GROMACS .gro file of C-alpha atoms in nm:
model
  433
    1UNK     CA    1   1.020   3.919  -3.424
    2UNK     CA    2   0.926   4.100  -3.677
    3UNK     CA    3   0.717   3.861  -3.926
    4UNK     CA    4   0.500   4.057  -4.085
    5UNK     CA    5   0.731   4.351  -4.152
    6UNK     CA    6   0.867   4.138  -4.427
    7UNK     CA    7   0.748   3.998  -4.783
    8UNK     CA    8   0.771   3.650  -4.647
    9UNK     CA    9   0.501   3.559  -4.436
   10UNK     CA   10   0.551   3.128  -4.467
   11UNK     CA   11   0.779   3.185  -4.098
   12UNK     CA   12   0.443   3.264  -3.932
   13UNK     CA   13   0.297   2.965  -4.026
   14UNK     CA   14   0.516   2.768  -3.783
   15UNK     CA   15   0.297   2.857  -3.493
   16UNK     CA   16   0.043   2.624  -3.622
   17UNK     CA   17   0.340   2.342  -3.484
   18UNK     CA   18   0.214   2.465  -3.104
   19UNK     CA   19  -0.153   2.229  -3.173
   20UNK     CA   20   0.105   1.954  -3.062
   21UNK     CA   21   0.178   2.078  -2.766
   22UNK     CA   22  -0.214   1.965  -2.694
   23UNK     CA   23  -0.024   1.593  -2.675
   24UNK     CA   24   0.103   1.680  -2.364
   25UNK     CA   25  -0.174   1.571  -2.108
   26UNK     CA   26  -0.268   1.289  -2.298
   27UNK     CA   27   0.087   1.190  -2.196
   28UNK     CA   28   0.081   1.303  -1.809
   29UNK     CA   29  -0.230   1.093  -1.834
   30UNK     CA   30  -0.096   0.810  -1.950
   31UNK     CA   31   0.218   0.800  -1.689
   32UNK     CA   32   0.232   0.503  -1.466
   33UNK     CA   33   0.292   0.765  -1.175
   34UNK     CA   34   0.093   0.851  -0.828
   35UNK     CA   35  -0.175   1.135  -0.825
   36UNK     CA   36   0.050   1.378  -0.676
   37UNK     CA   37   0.349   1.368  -0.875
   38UNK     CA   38   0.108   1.375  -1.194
   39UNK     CA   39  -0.025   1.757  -1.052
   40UNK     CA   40   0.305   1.880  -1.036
   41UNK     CA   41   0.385   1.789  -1.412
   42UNK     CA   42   0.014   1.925  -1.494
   43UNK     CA   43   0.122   2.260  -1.295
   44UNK     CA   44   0.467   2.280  -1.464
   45UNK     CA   45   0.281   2.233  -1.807
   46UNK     CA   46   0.054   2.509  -1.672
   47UNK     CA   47   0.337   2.760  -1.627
   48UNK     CA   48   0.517   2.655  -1.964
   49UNK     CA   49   0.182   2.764  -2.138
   50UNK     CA   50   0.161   3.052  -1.938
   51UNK     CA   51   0.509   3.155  -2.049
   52UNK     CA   52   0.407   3.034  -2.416
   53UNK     CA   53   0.088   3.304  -2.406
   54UNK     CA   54   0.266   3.589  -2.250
   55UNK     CA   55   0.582   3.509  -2.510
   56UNK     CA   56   0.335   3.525  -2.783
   57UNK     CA   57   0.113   3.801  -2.696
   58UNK     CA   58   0.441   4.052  -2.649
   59UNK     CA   59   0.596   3.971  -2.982
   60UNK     CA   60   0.217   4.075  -3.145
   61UNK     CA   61   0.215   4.359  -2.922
   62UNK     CA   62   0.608   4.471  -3.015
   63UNK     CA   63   0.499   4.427  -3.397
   64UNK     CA   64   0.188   4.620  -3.331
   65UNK     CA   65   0.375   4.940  -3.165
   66UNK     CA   66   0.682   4.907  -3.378
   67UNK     CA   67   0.442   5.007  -3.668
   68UNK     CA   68   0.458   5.374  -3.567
   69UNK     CA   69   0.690   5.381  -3.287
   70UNK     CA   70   0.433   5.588  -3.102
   71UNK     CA   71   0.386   5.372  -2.763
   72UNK     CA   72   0.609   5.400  -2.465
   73UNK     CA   73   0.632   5.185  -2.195
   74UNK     CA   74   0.430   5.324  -1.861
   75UNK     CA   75   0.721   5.362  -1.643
   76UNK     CA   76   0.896   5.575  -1.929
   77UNK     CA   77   0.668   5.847  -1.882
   78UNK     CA   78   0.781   5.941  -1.561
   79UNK     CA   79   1.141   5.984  -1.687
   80UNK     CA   80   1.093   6.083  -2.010
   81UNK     CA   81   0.883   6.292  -2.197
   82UNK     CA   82   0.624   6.060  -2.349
   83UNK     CA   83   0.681   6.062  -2.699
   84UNK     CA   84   1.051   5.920  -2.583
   85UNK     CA   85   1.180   5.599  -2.513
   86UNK     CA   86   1.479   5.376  -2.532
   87UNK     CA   87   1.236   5.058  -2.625
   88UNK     CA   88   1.346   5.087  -2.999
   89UNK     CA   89   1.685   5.157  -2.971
   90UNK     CA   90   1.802   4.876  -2.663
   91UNK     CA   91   1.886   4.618  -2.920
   92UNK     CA   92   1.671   4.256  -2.910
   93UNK     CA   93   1.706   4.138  -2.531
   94UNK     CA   94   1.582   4.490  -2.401
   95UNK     CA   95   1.302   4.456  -2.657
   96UNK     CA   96   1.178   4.112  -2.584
   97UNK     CA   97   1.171   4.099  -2.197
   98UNK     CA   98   1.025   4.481  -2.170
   99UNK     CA   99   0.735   4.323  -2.413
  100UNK     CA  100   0.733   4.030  -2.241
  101UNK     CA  101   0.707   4.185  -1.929
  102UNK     CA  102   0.407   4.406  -2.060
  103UNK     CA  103   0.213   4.093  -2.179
  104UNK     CA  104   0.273   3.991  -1.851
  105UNK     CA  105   0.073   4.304  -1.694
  106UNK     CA  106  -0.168   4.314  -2.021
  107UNK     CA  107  -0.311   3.989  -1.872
  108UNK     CA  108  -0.308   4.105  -1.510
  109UNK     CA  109  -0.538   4.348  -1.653
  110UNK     CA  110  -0.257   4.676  -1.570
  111UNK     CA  111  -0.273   4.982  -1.759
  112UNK     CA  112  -0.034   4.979  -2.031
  113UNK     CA  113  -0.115   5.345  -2.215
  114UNK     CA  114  -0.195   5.242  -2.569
  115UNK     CA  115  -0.165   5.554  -2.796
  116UNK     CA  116  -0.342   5.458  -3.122
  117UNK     CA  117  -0.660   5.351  -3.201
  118UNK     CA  118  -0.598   5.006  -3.306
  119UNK     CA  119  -0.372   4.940  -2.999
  120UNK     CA  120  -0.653   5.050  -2.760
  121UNK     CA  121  -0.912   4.790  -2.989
  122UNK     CA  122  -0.610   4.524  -2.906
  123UNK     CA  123  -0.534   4.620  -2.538
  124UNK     CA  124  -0.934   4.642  -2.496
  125UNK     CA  125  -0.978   4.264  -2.594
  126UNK     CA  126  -0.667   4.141  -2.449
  127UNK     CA  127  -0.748   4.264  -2.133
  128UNK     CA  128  -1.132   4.009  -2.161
  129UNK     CA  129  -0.888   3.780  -2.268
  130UNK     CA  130  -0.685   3.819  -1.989
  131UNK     CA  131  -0.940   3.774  -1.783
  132UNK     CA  132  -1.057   3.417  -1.880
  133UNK     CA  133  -0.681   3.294  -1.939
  134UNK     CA  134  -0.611   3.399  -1.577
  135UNK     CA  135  -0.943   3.237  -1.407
  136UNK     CA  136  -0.817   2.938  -1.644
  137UNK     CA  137  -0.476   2.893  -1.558
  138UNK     CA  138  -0.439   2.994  -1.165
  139UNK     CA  139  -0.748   2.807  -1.101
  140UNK     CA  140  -0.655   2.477  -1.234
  141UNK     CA  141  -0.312   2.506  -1.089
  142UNK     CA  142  -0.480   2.598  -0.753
  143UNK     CA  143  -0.668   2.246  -0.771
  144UNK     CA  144  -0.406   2.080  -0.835
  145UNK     CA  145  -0.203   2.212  -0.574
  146UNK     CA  146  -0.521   2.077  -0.349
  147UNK     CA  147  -0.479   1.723  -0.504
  148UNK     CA  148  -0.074   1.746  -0.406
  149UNK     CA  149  -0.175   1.850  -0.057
  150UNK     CA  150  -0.465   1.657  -0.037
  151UNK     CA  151  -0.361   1.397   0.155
  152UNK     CA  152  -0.130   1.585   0.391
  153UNK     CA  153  -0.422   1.791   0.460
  154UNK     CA  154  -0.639   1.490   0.551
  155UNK     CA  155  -0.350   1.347   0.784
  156UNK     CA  156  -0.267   1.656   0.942
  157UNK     CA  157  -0.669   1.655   1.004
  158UNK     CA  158  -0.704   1.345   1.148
  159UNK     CA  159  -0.362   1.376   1.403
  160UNK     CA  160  -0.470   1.716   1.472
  161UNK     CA  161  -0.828   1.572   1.596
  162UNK     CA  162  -0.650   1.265   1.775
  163UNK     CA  163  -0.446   1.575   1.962
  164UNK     CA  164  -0.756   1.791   2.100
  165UNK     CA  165  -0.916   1.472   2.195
  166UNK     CA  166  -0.647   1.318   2.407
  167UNK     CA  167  -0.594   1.666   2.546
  168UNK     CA  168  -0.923   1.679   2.648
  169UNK     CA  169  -0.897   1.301   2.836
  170UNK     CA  170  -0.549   1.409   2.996
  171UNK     CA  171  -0.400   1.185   2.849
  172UNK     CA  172  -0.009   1.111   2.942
  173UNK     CA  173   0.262   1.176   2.726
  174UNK     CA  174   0.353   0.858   2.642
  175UNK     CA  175   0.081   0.714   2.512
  176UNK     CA  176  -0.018   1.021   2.302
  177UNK     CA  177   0.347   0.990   2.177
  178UNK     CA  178   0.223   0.630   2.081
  179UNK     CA  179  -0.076   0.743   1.902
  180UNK     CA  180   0.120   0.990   1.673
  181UNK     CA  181   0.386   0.743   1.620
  182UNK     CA  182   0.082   0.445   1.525
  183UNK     CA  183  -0.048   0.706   1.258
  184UNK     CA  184   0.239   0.755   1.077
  185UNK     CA  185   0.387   0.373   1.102
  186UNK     CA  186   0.017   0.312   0.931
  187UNK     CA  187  -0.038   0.636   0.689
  188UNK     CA  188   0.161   0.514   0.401
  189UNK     CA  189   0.013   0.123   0.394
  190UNK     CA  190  -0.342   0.283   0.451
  191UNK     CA  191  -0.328   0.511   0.159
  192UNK     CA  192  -0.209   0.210  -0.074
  193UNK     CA  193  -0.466  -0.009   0.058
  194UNK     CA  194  -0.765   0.239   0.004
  195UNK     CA  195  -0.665   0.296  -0.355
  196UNK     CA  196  -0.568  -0.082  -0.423
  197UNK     CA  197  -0.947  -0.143  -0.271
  198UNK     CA  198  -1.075   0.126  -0.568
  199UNK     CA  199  -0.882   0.046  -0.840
  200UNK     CA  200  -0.992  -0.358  -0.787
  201UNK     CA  201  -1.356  -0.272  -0.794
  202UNK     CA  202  -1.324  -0.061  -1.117
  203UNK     CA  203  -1.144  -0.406  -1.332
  204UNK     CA  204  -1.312  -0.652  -1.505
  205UNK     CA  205  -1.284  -0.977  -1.363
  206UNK     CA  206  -1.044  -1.107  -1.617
  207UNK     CA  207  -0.798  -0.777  -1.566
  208UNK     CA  208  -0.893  -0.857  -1.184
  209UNK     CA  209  -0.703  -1.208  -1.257
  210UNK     CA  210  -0.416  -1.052  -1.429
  211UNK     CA  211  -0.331  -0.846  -1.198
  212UNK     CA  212  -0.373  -1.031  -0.913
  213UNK     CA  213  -0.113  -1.252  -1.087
  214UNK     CA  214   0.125  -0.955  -1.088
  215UNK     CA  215   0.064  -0.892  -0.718
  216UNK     CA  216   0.102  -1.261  -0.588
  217UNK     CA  217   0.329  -1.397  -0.887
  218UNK     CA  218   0.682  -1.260  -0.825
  219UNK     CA  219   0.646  -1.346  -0.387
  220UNK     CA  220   0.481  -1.715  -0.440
  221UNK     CA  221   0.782  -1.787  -0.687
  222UNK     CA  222   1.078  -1.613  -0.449
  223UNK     CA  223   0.903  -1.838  -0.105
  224UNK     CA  224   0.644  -2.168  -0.212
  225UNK     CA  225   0.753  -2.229  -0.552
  226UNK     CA  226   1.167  -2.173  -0.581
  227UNK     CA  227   1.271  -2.439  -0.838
  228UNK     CA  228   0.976  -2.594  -0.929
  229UNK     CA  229   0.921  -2.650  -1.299
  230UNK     CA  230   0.575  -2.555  -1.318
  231UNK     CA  231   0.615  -2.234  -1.112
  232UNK     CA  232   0.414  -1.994  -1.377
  233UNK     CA  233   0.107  -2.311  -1.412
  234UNK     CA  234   0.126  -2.326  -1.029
  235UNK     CA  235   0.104  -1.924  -0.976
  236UNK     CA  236  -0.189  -1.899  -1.201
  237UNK     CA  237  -0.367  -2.178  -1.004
  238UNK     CA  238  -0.349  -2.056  -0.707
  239UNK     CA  239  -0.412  -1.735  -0.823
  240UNK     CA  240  -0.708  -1.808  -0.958
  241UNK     CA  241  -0.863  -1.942  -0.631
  242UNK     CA  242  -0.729  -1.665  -0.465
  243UNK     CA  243  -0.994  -1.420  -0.249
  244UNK     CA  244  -0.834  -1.088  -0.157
  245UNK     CA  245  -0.810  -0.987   0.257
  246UNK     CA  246  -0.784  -0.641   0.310
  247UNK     CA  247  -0.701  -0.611   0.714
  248UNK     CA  248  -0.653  -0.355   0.947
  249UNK     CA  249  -0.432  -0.297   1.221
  250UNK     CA  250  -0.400  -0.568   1.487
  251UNK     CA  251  -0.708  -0.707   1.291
  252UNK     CA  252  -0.718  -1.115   1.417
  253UNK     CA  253  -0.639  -1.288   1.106
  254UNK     CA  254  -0.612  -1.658   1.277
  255UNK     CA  255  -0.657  -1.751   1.649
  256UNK     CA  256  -0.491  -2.028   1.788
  257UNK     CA  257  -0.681  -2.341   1.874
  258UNK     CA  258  -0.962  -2.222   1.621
  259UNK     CA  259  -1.058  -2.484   1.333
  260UNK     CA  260  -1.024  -2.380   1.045
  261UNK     CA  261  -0.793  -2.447   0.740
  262UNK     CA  262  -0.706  -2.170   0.498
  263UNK     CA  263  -0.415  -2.088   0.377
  264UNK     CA  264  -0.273  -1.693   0.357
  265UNK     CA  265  -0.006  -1.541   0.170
  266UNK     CA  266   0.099  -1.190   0.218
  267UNK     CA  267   0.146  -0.926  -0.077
  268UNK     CA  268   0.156  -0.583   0.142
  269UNK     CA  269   0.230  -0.492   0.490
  270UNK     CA  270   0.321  -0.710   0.812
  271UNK     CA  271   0.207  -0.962   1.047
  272UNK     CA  272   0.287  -1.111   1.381
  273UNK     CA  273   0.237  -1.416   1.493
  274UNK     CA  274   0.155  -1.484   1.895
  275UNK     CA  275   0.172  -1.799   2.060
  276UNK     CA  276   0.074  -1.926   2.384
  277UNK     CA  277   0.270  -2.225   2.552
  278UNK     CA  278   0.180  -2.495   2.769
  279UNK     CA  279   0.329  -2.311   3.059
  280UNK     CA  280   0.105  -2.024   2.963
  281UNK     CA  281   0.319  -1.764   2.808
  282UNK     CA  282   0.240  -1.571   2.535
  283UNK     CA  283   0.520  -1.506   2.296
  284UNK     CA  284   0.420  -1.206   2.157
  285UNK     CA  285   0.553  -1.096   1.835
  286UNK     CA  286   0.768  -1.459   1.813
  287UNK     CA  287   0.766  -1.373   1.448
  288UNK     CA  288   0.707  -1.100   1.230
  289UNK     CA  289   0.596  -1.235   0.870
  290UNK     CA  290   0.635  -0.982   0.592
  291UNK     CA  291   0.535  -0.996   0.182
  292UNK     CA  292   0.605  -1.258   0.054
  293UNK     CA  293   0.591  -1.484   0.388
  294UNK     CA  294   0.290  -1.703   0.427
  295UNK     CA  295   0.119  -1.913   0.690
  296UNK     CA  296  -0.206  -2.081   0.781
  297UNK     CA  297  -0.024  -2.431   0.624
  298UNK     CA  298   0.022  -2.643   0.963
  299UNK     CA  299  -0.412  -2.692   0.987
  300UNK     CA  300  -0.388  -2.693   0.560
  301UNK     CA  301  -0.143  -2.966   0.553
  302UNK     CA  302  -0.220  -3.193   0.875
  303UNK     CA  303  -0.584  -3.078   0.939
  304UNK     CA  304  -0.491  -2.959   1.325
  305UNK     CA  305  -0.609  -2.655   1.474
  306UNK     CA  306  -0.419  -2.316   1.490
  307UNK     CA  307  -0.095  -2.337   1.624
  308UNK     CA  308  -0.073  -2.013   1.665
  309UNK     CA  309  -0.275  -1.660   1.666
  310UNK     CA  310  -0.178  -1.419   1.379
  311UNK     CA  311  -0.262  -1.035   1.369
  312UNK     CA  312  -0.211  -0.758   1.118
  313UNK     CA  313   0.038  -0.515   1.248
  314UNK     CA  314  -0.031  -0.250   0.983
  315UNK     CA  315  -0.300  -0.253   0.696
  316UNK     CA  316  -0.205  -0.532   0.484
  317UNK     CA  317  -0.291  -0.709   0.188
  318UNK     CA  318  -0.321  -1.074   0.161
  319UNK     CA  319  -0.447  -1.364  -0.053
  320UNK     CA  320  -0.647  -1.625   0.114
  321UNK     CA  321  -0.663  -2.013  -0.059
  322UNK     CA  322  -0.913  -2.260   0.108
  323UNK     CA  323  -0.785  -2.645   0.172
  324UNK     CA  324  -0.949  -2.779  -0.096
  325UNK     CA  325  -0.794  -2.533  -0.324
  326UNK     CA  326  -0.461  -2.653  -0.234
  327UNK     CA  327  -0.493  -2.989  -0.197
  328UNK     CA  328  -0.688  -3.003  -0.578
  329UNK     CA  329  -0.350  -2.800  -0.754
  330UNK     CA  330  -0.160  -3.038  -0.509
  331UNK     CA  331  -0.299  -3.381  -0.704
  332UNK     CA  332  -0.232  -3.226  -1.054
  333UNK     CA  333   0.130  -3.142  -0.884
  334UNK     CA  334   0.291  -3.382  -0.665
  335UNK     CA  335   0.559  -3.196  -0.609
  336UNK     CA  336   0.409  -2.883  -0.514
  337UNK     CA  337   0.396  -2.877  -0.133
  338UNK     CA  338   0.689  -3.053  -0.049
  339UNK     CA  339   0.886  -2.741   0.006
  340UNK     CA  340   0.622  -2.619   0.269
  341UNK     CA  341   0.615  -2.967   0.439
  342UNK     CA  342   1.031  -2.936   0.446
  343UNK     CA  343   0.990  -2.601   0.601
  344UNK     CA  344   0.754  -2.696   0.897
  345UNK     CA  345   0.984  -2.969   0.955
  346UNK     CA  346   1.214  -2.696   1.026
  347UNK     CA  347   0.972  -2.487   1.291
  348UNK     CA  348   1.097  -2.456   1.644
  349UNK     CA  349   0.855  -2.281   1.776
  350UNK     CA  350   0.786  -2.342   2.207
  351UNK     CA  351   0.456  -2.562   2.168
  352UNK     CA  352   0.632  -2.812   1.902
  353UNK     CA  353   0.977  -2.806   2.096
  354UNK     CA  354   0.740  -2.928   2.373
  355UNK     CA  355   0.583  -3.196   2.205
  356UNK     CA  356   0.863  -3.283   2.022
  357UNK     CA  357   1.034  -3.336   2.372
  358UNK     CA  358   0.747  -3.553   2.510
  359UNK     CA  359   0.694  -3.771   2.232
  360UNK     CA  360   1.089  -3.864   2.257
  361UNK     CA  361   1.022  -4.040   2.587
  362UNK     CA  362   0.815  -4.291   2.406
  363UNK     CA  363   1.079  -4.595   2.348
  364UNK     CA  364   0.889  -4.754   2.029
  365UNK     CA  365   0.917  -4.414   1.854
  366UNK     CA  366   1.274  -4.332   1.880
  367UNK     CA  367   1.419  -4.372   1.533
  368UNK     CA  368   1.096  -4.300   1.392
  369UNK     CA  369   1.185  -4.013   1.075
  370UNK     CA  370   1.125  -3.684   1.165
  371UNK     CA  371   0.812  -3.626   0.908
  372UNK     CA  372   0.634  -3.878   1.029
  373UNK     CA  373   0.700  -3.767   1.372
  374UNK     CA  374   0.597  -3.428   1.320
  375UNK     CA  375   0.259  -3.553   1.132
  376UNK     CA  376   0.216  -3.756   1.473
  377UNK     CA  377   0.299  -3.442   1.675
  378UNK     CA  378   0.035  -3.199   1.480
  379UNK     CA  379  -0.262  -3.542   1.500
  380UNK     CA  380  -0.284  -3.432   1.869
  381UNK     CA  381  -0.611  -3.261   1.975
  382UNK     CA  382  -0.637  -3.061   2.253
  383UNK     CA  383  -0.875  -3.123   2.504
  384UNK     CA  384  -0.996  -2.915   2.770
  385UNK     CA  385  -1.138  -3.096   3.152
  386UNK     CA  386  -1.278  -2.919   3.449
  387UNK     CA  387  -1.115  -3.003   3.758
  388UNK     CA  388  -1.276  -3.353   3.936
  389UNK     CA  389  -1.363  -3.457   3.569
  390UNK     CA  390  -1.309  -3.835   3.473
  391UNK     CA  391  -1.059  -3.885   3.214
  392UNK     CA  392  -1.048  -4.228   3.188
  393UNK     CA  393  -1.194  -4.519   3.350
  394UNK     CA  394  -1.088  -4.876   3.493
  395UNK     CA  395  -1.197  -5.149   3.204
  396UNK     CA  396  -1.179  -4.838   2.928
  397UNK     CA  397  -1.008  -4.933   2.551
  398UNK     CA  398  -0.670  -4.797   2.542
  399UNK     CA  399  -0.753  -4.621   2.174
  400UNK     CA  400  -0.548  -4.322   2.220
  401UNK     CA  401  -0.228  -4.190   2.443
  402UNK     CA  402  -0.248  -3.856   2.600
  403UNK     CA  403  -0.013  -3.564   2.683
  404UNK     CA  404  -0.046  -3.374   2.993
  405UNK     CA  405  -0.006  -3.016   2.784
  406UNK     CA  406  -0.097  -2.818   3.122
  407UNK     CA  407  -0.240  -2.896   3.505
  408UNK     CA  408  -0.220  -3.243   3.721
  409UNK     CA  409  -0.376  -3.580   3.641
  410UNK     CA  410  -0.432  -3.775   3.917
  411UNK     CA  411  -0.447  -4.127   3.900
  412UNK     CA  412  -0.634  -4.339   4.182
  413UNK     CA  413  -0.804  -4.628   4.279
  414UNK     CA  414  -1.053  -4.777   4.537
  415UNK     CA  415  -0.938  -5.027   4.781
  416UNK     CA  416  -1.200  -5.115   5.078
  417UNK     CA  417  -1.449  -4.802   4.981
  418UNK     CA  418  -1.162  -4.582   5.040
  419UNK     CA  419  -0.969  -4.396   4.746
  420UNK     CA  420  -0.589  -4.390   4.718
  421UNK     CA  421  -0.401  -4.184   4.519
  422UNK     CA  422  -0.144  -4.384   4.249
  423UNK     CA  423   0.050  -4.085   4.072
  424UNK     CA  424   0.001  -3.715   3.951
  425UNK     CA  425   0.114  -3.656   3.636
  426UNK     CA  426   0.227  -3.319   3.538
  427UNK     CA  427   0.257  -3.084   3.221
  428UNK     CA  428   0.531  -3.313   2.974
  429UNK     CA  429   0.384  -3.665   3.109
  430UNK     CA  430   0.247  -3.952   2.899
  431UNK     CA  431  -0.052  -4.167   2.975
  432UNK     CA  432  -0.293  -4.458   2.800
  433UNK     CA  433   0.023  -4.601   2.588
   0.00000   0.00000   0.00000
């Protein structure tokens, strides 16, 4: 306590150790943490100096009144006469926390009585001091406390608007218990996708590729490229051709029928996949893909159209490869699609059960292996005739068999100007063979 009462003074010196403590947000900065758990170790380093300050500033003012002895504490002056106190004679603990608890109220700006002149010149510019370490302090620990909040605050907002509004339309119960429900099954993936957006845009395109790598690397190697001996060489590759999609909830990703040919992989968030049978039905949900899933390979790999629709079911992050992408990493590496062509050989979804079941009738392609049946299956192309259109005429090349996928094909003839009616063919029958 007592330094300076002393002929050593070299103890005093030690408090030049507390520059270090200046080290301490360069290392909350440099924490690989979120924004809100970095406030609360800014406001806990907040209230450590604040303890540091008001430590400090008590032991200076105990030296300074243990000089004469003259000052007593406020509250002993309504007990005691004022020139008596038990401050000096409590032993060390009482004399540390009463001081500490006066520094405490020194920079609250309370009176604390000084008696002598040089105490009143301290109190006097510990109490401007005070005043600046206070607006310091509690200010930037009230913005940080915004920061933690800040996105609780924003949520809150935005449910609290959805509320009023669907009070105001009357809306039922249910579906307002849906709405709530939708905002926080999409909160958490939003609020990763806004600040995976920000922090993309701010990189270099080199630090872009790296970690893009990161994001893509450890799913490609755990689904496409399990065993193969170039998996690292591959996962840069296709990295590097990667574009990033950024979707939104039940955001059309693919549609089936359309023609197109890319590739996706997913890194964040989920998808479903819908599909729509010959009979009609549409299998919603038939599969829920998730990180690390991919799809968009049936058009890559056979050059069909969709087989199915796919739609974001949450805000999700994905990579996107064109065909010619693929198929250029393909001819450096034979080997590298074989596992995806082994795992659509596996699909059982209704549309290829369907085909798969029609193309069995066919006598000369029983026995056929199944890849090359499937490559047959997915060489189909679906066309679309209004009712009373011609499909094929008498004298007409064979150069092509057709499935009936949906509706009646009738097949006539004319015999004496009038027309008679051979067969109707229905959805699963086989013509032009």
């Amino acid at each position: 306590w007592n330094y300076f009462g002393g002929s050593d003074i070299l103890p005093v010196l030690g408090l030049l150790k507390l520059t270090r403590l200046g080290r301490i947000s360069i290392i909350i900065s440099r924490l690989s943490i979120n924004e809100t758990y970095k406030a609360m170790l800014k406001i806990v380093q907040l209230t450590f100096y604040l303890y540091l300050i008001n430590h400090i500033l008590g032991c200076i003012w105990f030296w300074i009144v243990n000089q004469n002895k003259l000052w007593a504490p406020p509250f002993d002056w309504v007990v005691l006469p004022a020139i008596n106190t038990n401050l000096y004679s409590y032993g060390t603990s009482y004399e540390y926390w009463s001081c500490f608890y006066y520094a405490i109220l020194i920079i609250a700006g309370n009176e604390i009585g000084p008696r002598t002149n040089f105490e009143f010149i301290f109190i006097s510019i510990m109490l401007i001091v005070g005043t600046f370490i206070k607006g310091s302090i509690f200010g930037e620990m009230a913005n940080l406390t915004t920061i933690m909040t800040e996105k609780q605050v924003k949520f809150q907002s935005q449910v609290d608007s959805a509320n009023t509004a669907m009070k105001n339309l009357d809306i039922s119960l249910d579906v307002q218990q849906q709405v709530r429900d939708y905002f926080l099954f999409t909160q958490i993936t939003l609020d990763e996708q806004e600040e995976l957006k920000k922090f993309i845009e701010m990189l270099s395109p080199s630090l872009k590729l790296e970690i893009t790598i990161h994001i893509f690397s450890l799913e490609l190697k755990k689904k496409l490229l399990k065993d193969q001996p170039k998996a690292n060489e591959i996962v840069r590759l296709i990295v590097t051709k990667l574009d990033f999609v950024l979707s939104v909830p039940e955001e059309i990703l693919l549609n089936q029928d359309d023609e197109s040919s890319d590739m996706f992989f997913i890194a964040k968030g989920e998808c479903g996949v819908n599909i729509l049978d010959n009979k009609k039905n549409e299998n919603i949900d038939y599969k829920i893909l998730k990180p690390g899933h991919y799809f968009g390979e049936i058009s890559l790999l056979y050059g069909c159209r969709r087989t199915a629709t796919v739609y974001s079911r949450n805000y999700s992050t994905l990579g996107r490869i064109s065909r010619e992408s693929i198929m250029e990493i393909q001819s450096d590496n034979p080997a590298f699609m074989l596992k995806v062509k082994q795992r659509v050989l596996e699909y059982s979804d209704p549309n290829k059960t369907f085909l798969m079941q029609t193309l069995n009738k066919i006598e000369f392609l029983n026995g056929i292996e199944e890849e090359i049946l499937t490559e047959i299956l997915y060489s189909f192309r679906k066309t679309n005739y209004k009712g009373g259109s011609t499909i094929l005429k008498v004298d007409q090349n064979a150069d092509k068999f057709m499935v009936v996928y949906d509706g009646i094909v009738e097949f006539y003839t004319h015999f004496e100007n009038f027309e008679f009616v051979l067969e109707n063919l229905y959805s699963g029958s086989i013509f032009n063979y």
